[in-house]
Coordinates of C-alpha atoms and ligand atoms in Angstrom, one line a residue:
Chain A
X1 CA -17.4 36.0 33.8
X2 CA -19.9 37.1 31.2
X3 CA -18.9 38.5 27.9
X4 CA -20.6 39.4 24.6
X5 CA -19.5 37.1 21.8
X6 CA -20.0 37.6 18.1
X7 CA -21.8 34.9 16.1
X8 CA -22.7 34.3 12.5
X9 CA -25.6 32.0 12.3
X10 CA -27.0 30.6 9.1
X11 CA -30.7 31.4 8.7
X12 CA -32.8 30.3 5.8
X13 CA -34.5 27.4 4.1
X14 CA -34.0 25.1 1.1
X15 CA -34.5 28.0 -1.3
X16 CA -32.3 30.7 0.1
X17 CA -30.5 31.9 3.2
X18 CA -27.4 33.6 4.6
X19 CA -25.2 34.1 7.6
X20 CA -26.6 36.6 10.0
X21 CA -24.7 38.4 12.7
X22 CA -25.6 38.4 16.4
X23 CA -24.1 39.4 19.6
X24 CA -25.0 37.1 22.5
X25 CA -24.0 36.9 26.2
X26 CA -21.7 34.0 27.1
X27 CA -21.3 32.8 30.7
X28 CA -18.5 30.6 32.1
X29 CA -18.9 26.9 31.4
X30 CA -21.4 27.3 28.6
X31 CA -21.5 25.3 25.3
X32 CA -22.5 26.5 21.8
X33 CA -26.0 25.0 22.3
X34 CA -26.6 27.3 25.4
X35 CA -25.8 30.3 23.2
X36 CA -28.2 29.1 20.5
X37 CA -30.9 28.8 23.1
X38 CA -30.2 32.2 24.5
X39 CA -30.3 33.6 21.0
X40 CA -33.7 31.9 20.5
X41 CA -34.9 33.3 23.9
X42 CA -33.7 36.9 23.4
X43 CA -33.3 37.8 19.7
X44 CA -34.5 35.2 17.2
X45 CA -37.5 33.3 18.6
X46 CA -38.1 31.7 15.2
X47 CA -34.6 30.2 15.0
X48 CA -35.0 26.4 14.2
X49 CA -32.6 24.1 16.0
X50 CA -32.8 20.3 16.8
X51 CA -31.7 19.1 20.1
X52 CA -32.7 16.7 22.9
X53 CA -30.3 15.5 25.5
X54 CA -27.8 18.3 25.9
X55 CA -25.4 15.6 27.0
X56 CA -23.8 14.3 23.8
X57 CA -25.9 11.2 23.8
X58 CA -28.8 11.7 21.5
X59 CA -27.0 12.8 18.4
X60 CA -29.6 15.5 17.5
X61 CA -27.7 18.7 17.7
X62 CA -25.1 18.0 14.9
X63 CA -24.1 21.2 13.1
X64 CA -21.0 22.9 11.8
X65 CA -19.2 25.3 14.1
X66 CA -16.4 27.3 12.4
X67 CA -16.7 25.0 9.5
X68 CA -16.2 21.8 11.5
X69 CA -18.9 19.2 12.2
X70 CA -19.6 19.3 15.9
X71 CA -22.3 18.5 18.4
X72 CA -23.4 21.9 19.6
X73 CA -24.0 20.6 23.1
X74 CA -20.5 19.3 23.4
X75 CA -18.6 22.3 22.0
X76 CA -17.5 24.4 24.9
X77 CA -17.3 28.1 24.5
X78 CA -14.0 28.3 26.2
X79 CA -12.4 26.7 23.2
X80 CA -12.8 30.0 21.4
X81 CA -11.2 33.3 22.1
X82 CA -13.5 36.1 23.3
X83 CA -13.0 38.2 20.2
X84 CA -13.5 35.4 17.8
X85 CA -16.5 35.4 15.4
X86 CA -18.1 32.0 15.7
X87 CA -19.9 30.7 12.7
X88 CA -22.7 28.2 13.1
X89 CA -24.3 26.5 10.1
X90 CA -26.4 23.4 9.5
X91 CA -24.7 20.3 8.2
X92 CA -23.8 20.9 4.6
X93 CA -24.2 17.5 3.2
X94 CA -27.9 17.0 3.8
X95 CA -30.8 19.1 2.5
X96 CA -31.7 22.0 4.8
X97 CA -35.2 22.3 6.2
X98 CA -34.8 25.5 8.1
X99 CA -31.9 27.3 9.8
X100 CA -29.8 24.8 11.7
X101 CA -32.1 21.8 11.0
X102 CA -31.4 19.4 8.1
X103 CA -33.3 16.5 6.6
X104 CA -31.2 13.5 7.5
X105 CA -33.5 10.9 5.9
X106 CA -30.6 9.8 3.5
X107 CA -29.3 8.1 6.6
X108 CA -32.5 6.3 7.4
X109 CA -32.8 5.1 3.8
X110 CA -29.3 3.7 3.9
X111 CA -29.9 2.1 7.3
X112 CA -32.9 0.2 6.0
X113 CA -30.8 -1.2 3.1
X114 CA -28.4 -3.0 5.5
X115 CA -29.4 -6.7 5.7
X116 CA -30.6 -7.3 9.3
X117 CA -28.7 -9.4 11.9
X118 CA -29.4 -13.1 11.1
X119 CA -28.6 -15.5 13.9
X120 CA -28.7 -19.3 13.1
X121 CA -32.3 -20.4 12.4
X122 CA -32.3 -23.1 15.1
X123 CA -31.1 -20.8 17.9
X124 CA -33.8 -19.5 20.2
X125 CA -33.4 -16.0 21.5
X126 CA -32.0 -16.4 25.0
X127 CA -29.8 -19.2 23.8
X128 CA -27.2 -16.9 22.3
X129 CA -23.8 -17.8 23.7
X130 CA -20.8 -15.7 22.6
X131 CA -17.3 -15.4 24.0
X132 CA -16.4 -11.9 25.2
X133 CA -13.4 -11.7 22.8
X134 CA -15.6 -12.4 19.9
X135 CA -18.1 -9.6 20.5
X136 CA -15.6 -7.1 21.7
X137 CA -14.8 -5.8 18.2
X138 CA -18.4 -5.0 17.3
X139 CA -19.1 -3.5 20.7
X140 CA -17.0 -0.5 19.9
X141 CA -19.3 0.3 17.0
X142 CA -22.4 0.1 19.3
X143 CA -21.3 3.4 20.9
X144 CA -22.6 5.2 17.9
X145 CA -25.2 7.9 18.8
X146 CA -26.3 8.3 15.2
X147 CA -25.4 11.9 15.0
X148 CA -24.5 11.4 11.3
X149 CA -21.6 13.7 11.4
X150 CA -19.4 11.0 9.8
X151 CA -21.7 10.8 6.9
X152 CA -21.9 14.6 6.8
X153 CA -18.1 15.0 6.6
X154 CA -17.4 12.2 4.2
X155 CA -16.3 13.9 1.0
X156 CA -17.6 11.1 -1.2
X157 CA -21.1 12.4 -0.6
X158 CA -20.5 15.8 0.8
X159 CA -18.7 16.9 -2.4
X160 CA -20.6 14.6 -4.8
X161 CA -24.4 14.7 -4.4
X162 CA -24.6 12.1 -7.2
X163 CA -22.9 9.4 -5.1
X164 CA -25.7 9.4 -2.5
X165 CA -27.5 6.8 -4.5
X166 CA -24.6 4.4 -4.5
X167 CA -22.7 5.1 -1.3
X168 CA -24.0 4.6 2.2
X169 CA -21.3 6.5 4.1
X170 CA -19.1 5.4 6.9
X171 CA -22.0 5.1 9.4
X172 CA -23.6 2.2 7.5
X173 CA -20.4 0.6 6.2
X174 CA -19.5 0.4 9.9
X175 CA -22.8 -1.3 10.6
X176 CA -22.0 -3.8 7.9
X177 CA -18.6 -4.4 9.3
X178 CA -20.1 -4.8 12.8
X179 CA -22.4 -7.5 11.5
X180 CA -19.8 -9.1 9.3
X181 CA -17.6 -9.6 12.5
X182 CA -20.5 -10.7 14.6
X183 CA -19.9 -14.3 15.9
X184 CA -23.5 -15.3 15.5
X185 CA -24.4 -13.7 12.2
X186 CA -24.9 -16.2 9.4
X187 CA -24.8 -13.8 6.5
X188 CA -21.8 -13.0 4.3
X189 CA -22.1 -9.2 3.7
X190 CA -18.9 -8.7 1.7
X191 CA -20.6 -8.5 -1.6
X192 CA -23.3 -6.1 -0.7
X193 CA -20.7 -3.9 1.1
X194 CA -19.2 -3.2 -2.3
X195 CA -22.1 -3.5 -4.7
X196 CA -24.9 -1.9 -2.7
X197 CA -23.2 0.3 -0.2
X198 CA -20.2 1.5 -2.2
X199 CA -17.3 0.5 0.0
X200 CA -14.9 1.3 -2.8
X201 CA -15.8 5.0 -2.7
X202 CA -14.0 5.3 0.7
X203 CA -10.4 6.4 0.1
X204 CA -9.6 6.0 3.8
X205 CA -8.9 9.7 4.3
X206 CA -10.3 9.4 7.8
X207 CA -12.5 12.4 8.2
X208 CA -15.3 10.3 9.6
X209 CA -12.9 9.2 12.4
X210 CA -11.8 12.8 13.0
X211 CA -15.3 14.0 13.7
X212 CA -16.9 11.1 15.5
X213 CA -18.0 12.4 19.0
X214 CA -17.8 8.9 20.4
X215 CA -14.2 8.6 19.2
X216 CA -15.0 5.3 17.4
X217 CA -12.1 4.3 15.2
X218 CA -14.4 4.1 12.2
X219 CA -11.7 3.9 9.5
X220 CA -9.1 1.7 11.3
X221 CA -11.5 -0.7 13.0
X222 CA -14.4 -0.9 10.7
X223 CA -13.7 0.4 7.2
X224 CA -10.2 -0.9 6.6
X225 CA -10.9 -4.3 8.2
X226 CA -14.0 -4.5 6.0
X227 CA -12.0 -3.6 2.9
X228 CA -9.5 -6.3 3.8
X229 CA -12.3 -8.9 4.3
X230 CA -13.7 -7.9 0.9
X231 CA -10.2 -8.2 -0.6
X232 CA -10.1 -11.8 0.8
X233 CA -13.1 -12.8 -1.2
X234 CA -13.1 -10.6 -4.2
X235 CA -9.6 -9.4 -5.1
X236 CA -7.1 -12.0 -3.7
X237 CA -6.9 -14.9 -6.1
X238 CA -4.6 -17.0 -4.0
X239 CA -6.6 -16.6 -0.8
X240 CA -9.8 -17.4 -2.5
X241 CA -8.5 -20.6 -3.9
X242 CA -6.8 -21.6 -0.7
X243 CA -10.0 -21.0 1.3
X244 CA -11.8 -23.6 -0.8
X245 CA -9.5 -26.2 0.7
X246 CA -9.4 -24.7 4.2
X247 CA -10.6 -26.8 7.2
X248 CA -12.5 -23.9 8.8
X249 CA -14.9 -23.2 5.9
X250 CA -16.9 -20.1 5.7
X251 CA -20.4 -21.4 5.9
X252 CA -22.2 -18.1 5.8
X253 CA -24.8 -17.5 3.1
X254 CA -24.3 -14.4 0.9
X255 CA -26.6 -11.5 1.8
X256 CA -29.5 -11.1 -0.7
X257 CA -29.4 -8.2 -3.1
X258 CA -30.6 -5.1 -1.3
X259 CA -33.9 -3.6 -2.3
X260 CA -32.9 -0.1 -3.6
X261 CA -34.1 2.5 -1.2
Chain B
X1 CA -20.6 29.0 -9.0
X2 CA -20.6 25.2 -8.9
X3 CA -23.9 23.6 -8.3
X4 CA -22.8 20.2 -7.0
X5 CA -21.4 19.0 -3.7
X6 CA -22.0 21.5 -0.9
X7 CA -23.5 23.8 -3.4
X8 CA -26.2 21.4 -4.6
X9 CA -29.8 22.5 -4.7
X10 CA -31.6 21.9 -1.4
X11 CA -28.5 22.2 0.8
X12 CA -27.9 25.4 2.9
X13 CA -26.8 28.1 0.5
X14 CA -23.3 29.1 1.6
X15 CA -20.8 30.4 -0.9
X16 CA -17.6 29.5 1.0
X17 CA -16.0 26.1 0.1
X18 CA -15.1 25.8 3.8
X19 CA -15.8 27.9 6.9
X20 CA -12.9 26.4 8.8
X21 CA -10.9 29.1 10.5
X22 CA -7.9 27.1 11.5
X23 CA -4.8 26.5 9.3
X24 CA -6.2 23.3 7.8
X25 CA -3.9 23.6 4.8
X26 CA -0.8 23.3 6.9
X27 CA -0.8 19.6 7.3
X28 CA -1.5 18.6 3.6
X29 CA 1.1 21.1 2.6
X30 CA 3.7 19.6 5.0
X31 CA 2.9 16.1 3.9
X32 CA 3.1 17.2 0.2
X33 CA 6.6 18.7 0.7
X34 CA 7.9 15.9 2.7
X35 CA 6.7 13.1 0.4
X36 CA 7.9 15.1 -2.7
X37 CA 11.3 15.5 -1.1
X38 CA 11.4 11.8 -0.4
X39 CA 10.4 10.8 -4.0
X40 CA 13.0 13.2 -5.5
X41 CA 15.7 11.9 -3.1
X42 CA 15.0 8.2 -3.7
X43 CA 14.7 8.7 -7.4
X44 CA 18.1 10.2 -7.5
X45 CA 19.6 7.4 -5.4
X46 CA 17.8 4.6 -7.2
X47 CA 18.7 5.7 -10.7
X48 CA 22.2 6.8 -10.0
X49 CA 23.5 3.2 -9.6
X50 CA 26.5 4.6 -7.6
X51 CA 27.9 4.9 -4.0
X52 CA 25.7 2.2 -2.4
X53 CA 28.3 0.1 -0.7
X54 CA 31.0 0.8 1.8
X55 CA 32.1 -2.3 3.7
X56 CA 30.4 -3.4 5.9
X57 CA 27.4 -1.3 5.0
X58 CA 25.1 -1.6 2.0
X59 CA 22.4 0.9 1.1
X60 CA 18.9 -0.6 1.5
X61 CA 18.0 0.7 -2.0
X62 CA 20.5 -1.8 -3.4
X63 CA 20.0 -4.8 -1.1
X64 CA 19.8 -7.6 -2.2
X65 CA 22.0 -6.6 -5.1
X66 CA 20.9 -9.0 -7.8
X67 CA 22.8 -8.1 -10.9
X68 CA 26.3 -9.1 -11.8
X69 CA 27.2 -5.4 -12.3
X70 CA 26.9 -4.9 -8.5
X71 CA 30.1 -3.6 -6.9
X72 CA 32.5 -6.0 -5.3
X73 CA 31.5 -7.1 -1.8
X74 CA 27.7 -6.8 -2.2
X75 CA 25.5 -9.8 -1.7
X76 CA 24.6 -11.8 -3.7
X77 CA 26.0 -9.9 -6.7
X78 CA 24.0 -12.0 -9.2
X79 CA 22.6 -13.9 -10.9
X80 CA 21.1 -11.4 -13.3
X81 CA 23.7 -10.7 -15.9
X82 CA 21.7 -9.0 -18.7
X83 CA 20.6 -6.1 -16.5
X84 CA 22.4 -2.9 -17.6
X85 CA 20.5 -0.3 -15.6
X86 CA 21.0 0.5 -11.9
X87 CA 20.7 -2.7 -9.8
X88 CA 18.5 -0.8 -7.4
X89 CA 15.6 -0.9 -10.0
X90 CA 15.4 -4.6 -9.6
X91 CA 14.2 -4.3 -6.0
X92 CA 13.2 -0.7 -5.3
X93 CA 9.7 -1.3 -6.8
X94 CA 8.9 -3.5 -3.8
X95 CA 9.0 -0.9 -1.1
X96 CA 7.6 1.6 -3.6
X97 CA 4.5 -0.5 -4.2
X98 CA 4.3 -1.4 -0.5
X99 CA 4.2 2.2 0.5
X100 CA 2.0 3.4 -2.4
X101 CA -0.7 0.8 -1.5
X102 CA -0.3 1.3 2.3
X103 CA -3.5 2.5 3.9
X104 CA -1.7 5.3 5.6
X105 CA 0.1 6.6 2.6
X106 CA -3.1 6.4 0.6
X107 CA -4.7 8.8 3.1
X108 CA -1.6 11.0 2.8
X109 CA -1.5 11.2 -1.0
X110 CA -5.3 11.4 -1.5
X111 CA -5.3 14.4 0.8
X112 CA -2.1 16.1 0.0
X113 CA -1.6 15.4 -3.7
X114 CA -5.0 14.7 -5.0
X115 CA -6.8 17.1 -2.6
X116 CA -9.6 14.5 -2.3
X117 CA -10.3 16.0 0.2
X118 CA -7.5 18.5 1.2
X119 CA -8.8 18.5 4.7
X120 CA -12.0 17.5 6.4
X121 CA -15.0 19.7 5.6
X122 CA -13.0 21.5 2.9
X123 CA -14.5 21.1 -0.5
X124 CA -12.4 19.1 -3.0
X125 CA -11.8 20.7 -6.4
X126 CA -12.9 17.7 -8.5
X127 CA -16.2 17.5 -10.2
X128 CA -16.5 13.7 -10.1
X129 CA -15.2 11.1 -7.7
X130 CA -15.1 7.4 -7.9
X131 CA -12.8 6.5 -5.0
X132 CA -10.9 3.3 -5.3
X133 CA -13.4 1.5 -7.5
X134 CA -11.5 1.6 -10.8
X135 CA -8.1 0.9 -12.3
X136 CA -5.5 1.7 -11.2
X137 CA -6.6 2.5 -7.7
X138 CA -8.6 -0.7 -7.3
X139 CA -5.3 -2.5 -7.3
X140 CA -4.7 -1.0 -3.9
X141 CA -6.9 -3.9 -2.7
X142 CA -3.9 -6.2 -3.4
X143 CA -1.8 -4.5 -0.7
X144 CA -1.3 -7.8 1.0
X145 CA 1.0 -9.0 -1.8
X146 CA 3.2 -6.0 -1.4
X147 CA 3.3 -6.9 2.3
X148 CA 4.5 -10.4 1.6
X149 CA 7.3 -9.1 -0.6
X150 CA 8.2 -6.4 1.9
X151 CA 8.4 -9.0 4.7
X152 CA 11.0 -10.9 2.6
X153 CA 12.9 -7.7 2.0
X154 CA 12.9 -7.0 5.7
X155 CA 14.6 -10.2 6.4
X156 CA 17.4 -9.2 4.0
X157 CA 17.7 -5.8 5.5
X158 CA 17.9 -7.3 8.9
X159 CA 20.7 -9.5 7.7
X160 CA 22.4 -6.4 6.4
X161 CA 22.2 -4.9 9.8
X162 CA 23.6 -8.0 11.4
X163 CA 26.5 -8.0 8.9
X164 CA 27.2 -4.4 9.9
X165 CA 28.6 -5.8 13.1
X166 CA 31.5 -7.2 11.0
X167 CA 34.7 -5.1 10.4
X168 CA 35.3 -4.0 6.8
X169 CA 37.8 -6.8 6.8
X170 CA 35.2 -9.4 7.6
X171 CA 35.8 -10.1 11.3
X172 CA 32.9 -10.2 13.8
X173 CA 33.0 -7.4 16.4
X174 CA 32.4 -4.0 15.0
X175 CA 30.4 -1.0 16.0
X176 CA 30.3 2.1 13.8
X177 CA 27.7 4.8 13.5
X178 CA 26.6 3.0 10.4
X179 CA 25.9 -0.2 12.4
X180 CA 23.6 1.8 14.7
X181 CA 21.8 3.5 11.8
X182 CA 21.3 0.2 9.9
X183 CA 20.0 -1.5 13.0
X184 CA 17.7 1.4 13.8
X185 CA 16.4 1.3 10.3
X186 CA 15.7 -2.4 10.4
X187 CA 13.8 -2.0 13.7
X188 CA 11.8 0.9 12.2
X189 CA 11.0 -1.1 9.1
X190 CA 9.8 -4.1 11.1
X191 CA 7.5 -1.9 13.2
X192 CA 6.1 -0.3 10.1
X193 CA 5.6 -3.6 8.3
X194 CA 4.1 -5.6 11.1
X195 CA 1.7 -2.8 12.1
X196 CA 0.3 -3.0 8.5
X197 CA -3.5 -3.2 8.3
X198 CA -3.2 -6.2 5.9
X199 CA -1.0 -7.9 8.5
X200 CA -3.8 -7.2 11.0
X201 CA -6.3 -8.9 8.7
X202 CA -4.0 -11.9 8.1
X203 CA -3.3 -12.6 11.8
X204 CA -6.9 -12.8 12.8
X205 CA -8.8 -9.8 11.5
X206 CA -10.5 -11.9 8.9
X207 CA -11.8 -14.5 11.3
X208 CA -15.0 -14.1 13.3
X209 CA -14.3 -16.4 16.2
X210 CA -11.2 -15.3 18.0
X211 CA -12.0 -17.7 20.8
X212 CA -11.4 -20.7 18.5
X213 CA -7.9 -19.4 17.5
X214 CA -6.2 -18.2 20.6
X215 CA -2.7 -18.0 19.0
X216 CA -3.9 -16.0 16.1
X217 CA -5.9 -13.8 18.5
X218 CA -2.7 -13.1 20.4
X219 CA -0.9 -12.1 17.3
X220 CA -3.9 -9.9 16.2
X221 CA -3.8 -8.2 19.6
X222 CA -0.2 -7.4 19.2
X223 CA -0.5 -6.2 15.6
X224 CA -3.6 -4.1 16.7
X225 CA -1.6 -2.5 19.4
X226 CA 1.2 -1.3 17.1
X227 CA -1.3 -0.7 14.3
X228 CA -2.6 2.3 16.3
X229 CA 0.8 4.0 15.6
X230 CA 1.1 2.9 12.0
X231 CA 1.3 6.4 10.7
X232 CA 4.1 7.2 13.2
X233 CA 6.1 4.2 12.1
X234 CA 5.4 5.1 8.4
X235 CA 7.2 8.4 9.0
X236 CA 9.9 7.2 11.3
X237 CA 10.9 4.4 8.8
X238 CA 10.8 6.9 5.9
X239 CA 13.3 9.0 7.8
X240 CA 15.5 6.1 8.8
X241 CA 15.5 4.9 5.2
X242 CA 16.8 8.2 4.0
X243 CA 19.3 8.4 6.8
X244 CA 20.6 4.9 6.3
X245 CA 21.0 5.4 2.5
X246 CA 22.5 8.8 2.8
X247 CA 25.1 7.7 5.4
X248 CA 26.2 4.9 3.0
X249 CA 26.3 7.4 0.2
X250 CA 28.5 9.7 2.2
X251 CA 30.9 6.9 3.1
X252 CA 30.9 5.3 -0.4
X253 CA 31.6 8.6 -2.1
X254 CA 34.4 9.3 0.2
X255 CA 32.9 12.4 1.7
X256 CA 33.3 11.2 5.3
X257 CA 34.6 8.1 7.0
X258 CA 32.7 5.9 9.5
X259 CA 32.6 6.9 13.1
X260 CA 33.9 3.8 14.8
X261 CA 33.1 3.1 18.4
X262 CA 34.6 -0.4 18.5
X263 CA 36.4 -2.6 16.2
X264 CA 37.8 -6.1 16.7
Ligands
SF4_301 S1 -12.5 7.4 5.6 FE1 -13.8 6.7 4.0 S2 -15.9 6.7 4.8 FE2 -14.5 7.9 6.2 S3 -14.8 10.0 5.6 FE3 -13.0 9.2 4.5 S4 -13.7 8.5 2.6 FE4 -15.5 8.7 3.9
SF4_302 S1 -20.2 6.7 14.0 FE1 -19.7 8.5 15.3 S2 -19.9 10.2 13.9 FE2 -20.9 8.5 12.9 S3 -23.1 8.6 13.5 FE3 -22.1 7.3 14.9 S4 -21.5 8.6 16.6 FE4 -21.9 9.9 14.9
FES303 S1 -28.4 17.5 22.2 FE1 -28.2 15.4 22.3 S2 -26.2 15.2 21.4 FE2 -26.4 17.3 21.6
FES304 S1 1.9 -0.9 5.2 FE1 0.5 0.7 5.8 S2 -1.3 -0.5 5.8 FE2 0.0 -2.0 5.1

């Protein structure tokens, strides 16, 4: 069944722009990205849109559909009614380049600031031995497709441009959590998590988790556990003293201060 | 118009603070009303200092009852003799701090009361934001201490539920509606408390090698499982708390008498 659907698509660049109205054919089984492509093919050949896999795996087509961060290729048209006006905008946290394409380099800058995985110096690659239960936790985070919708929706930067210098967003705090829980990593990342990546900005309101297309429990399994690990070291006087006398000492070396990106 | 946040220079120029079309305000509004109602109710009960004991039941807001002014029959009914206000105030701060610093309730009040953010992808009304980096919110990092106290309190409340199987005269073998309510409340509180994120960290969340600590790993696995429903337990236990207290209030103030299923 084909029907004509009404769309409002944001067109513009970093100086100006607005929502423009279109009517586009929709066929059964289609997703929002199909419609954007049809729009490009029939009415707006200069419409800029970033995409790659059309399978929810490359993380390129992040945008906002009816105000919610979504992968356009994974948003089925049958989730809307036929008379609904569907609004498509670029992500609203990152600078816009043109139309639906944003400049996500904030994320790359933050990614570079995360201290790299540091296995023990005397361990040759190929000699890594880890128990399955020890790596399981961090494996969940490896599902990330780097769509950056979590960083886009996080109000700490979405609503406060000035925090972009001090806060790395859920994506990279999750990366720090992943490495901090890694059984072979020799670096203690709890200090940089707070001082360089702004863990304290997160008020665990869980929007990152709500939008993640990979359904990673970012808040429950990465951010809160990281906050608790930080509390062990930084805020909990009794635990800090007790751990000085503990048999299983934490032998990790603190991560070096991060070069500011 | 504001020039920060989503209206910052360089970002797509869109006037609306949100383009969401669903009723995103419904949930924060509901949470706001429910939590406000709870705060008003518990403030009334905590400060009143009345109608908290009707053998064999004690209201959880007053247990353990630590001042000598506690009514006859409550435990331990001392040792604090200089306390002139409601005895509830001596302990009610424990569950209050526990819930206030709970990761779930933090989400709830940051969204519903502080609108930071009111809902996802809805611009918050504040011009500056510092998260939980400053006093007093930085104290939320000490949630684990509230957990320790709450665990102790849970033991007391569990004892209260056990004692509710005694007749008002003190003989074992009694089952009233209150017994069921107090028991259900104790169960709900244990689920809520044990599913706590700090509890998850303490069991094994903080260690890196689960394989070296099989028992702790087991405990962590269990806590993780119930932790997924922490929000649900937070609400269920909030309801049972009110129910248990209100039932004791109704009995103690003589408005109703206990529905007795069995009595020795
Ligand atoms: S849970 Fe924390 S990191 Fe995730 S969106 Fe909310 S404030 Fe940002
Ligand atoms: S964590 Fe989820 S939302 Fe964030 S970048 Fe990865 S896949 Fe996208
Ligand atoms: S196009 Fe690859 S995720 Fe949508
Ligand atoms: S009680 Fe909710 S996280 Fe601890």
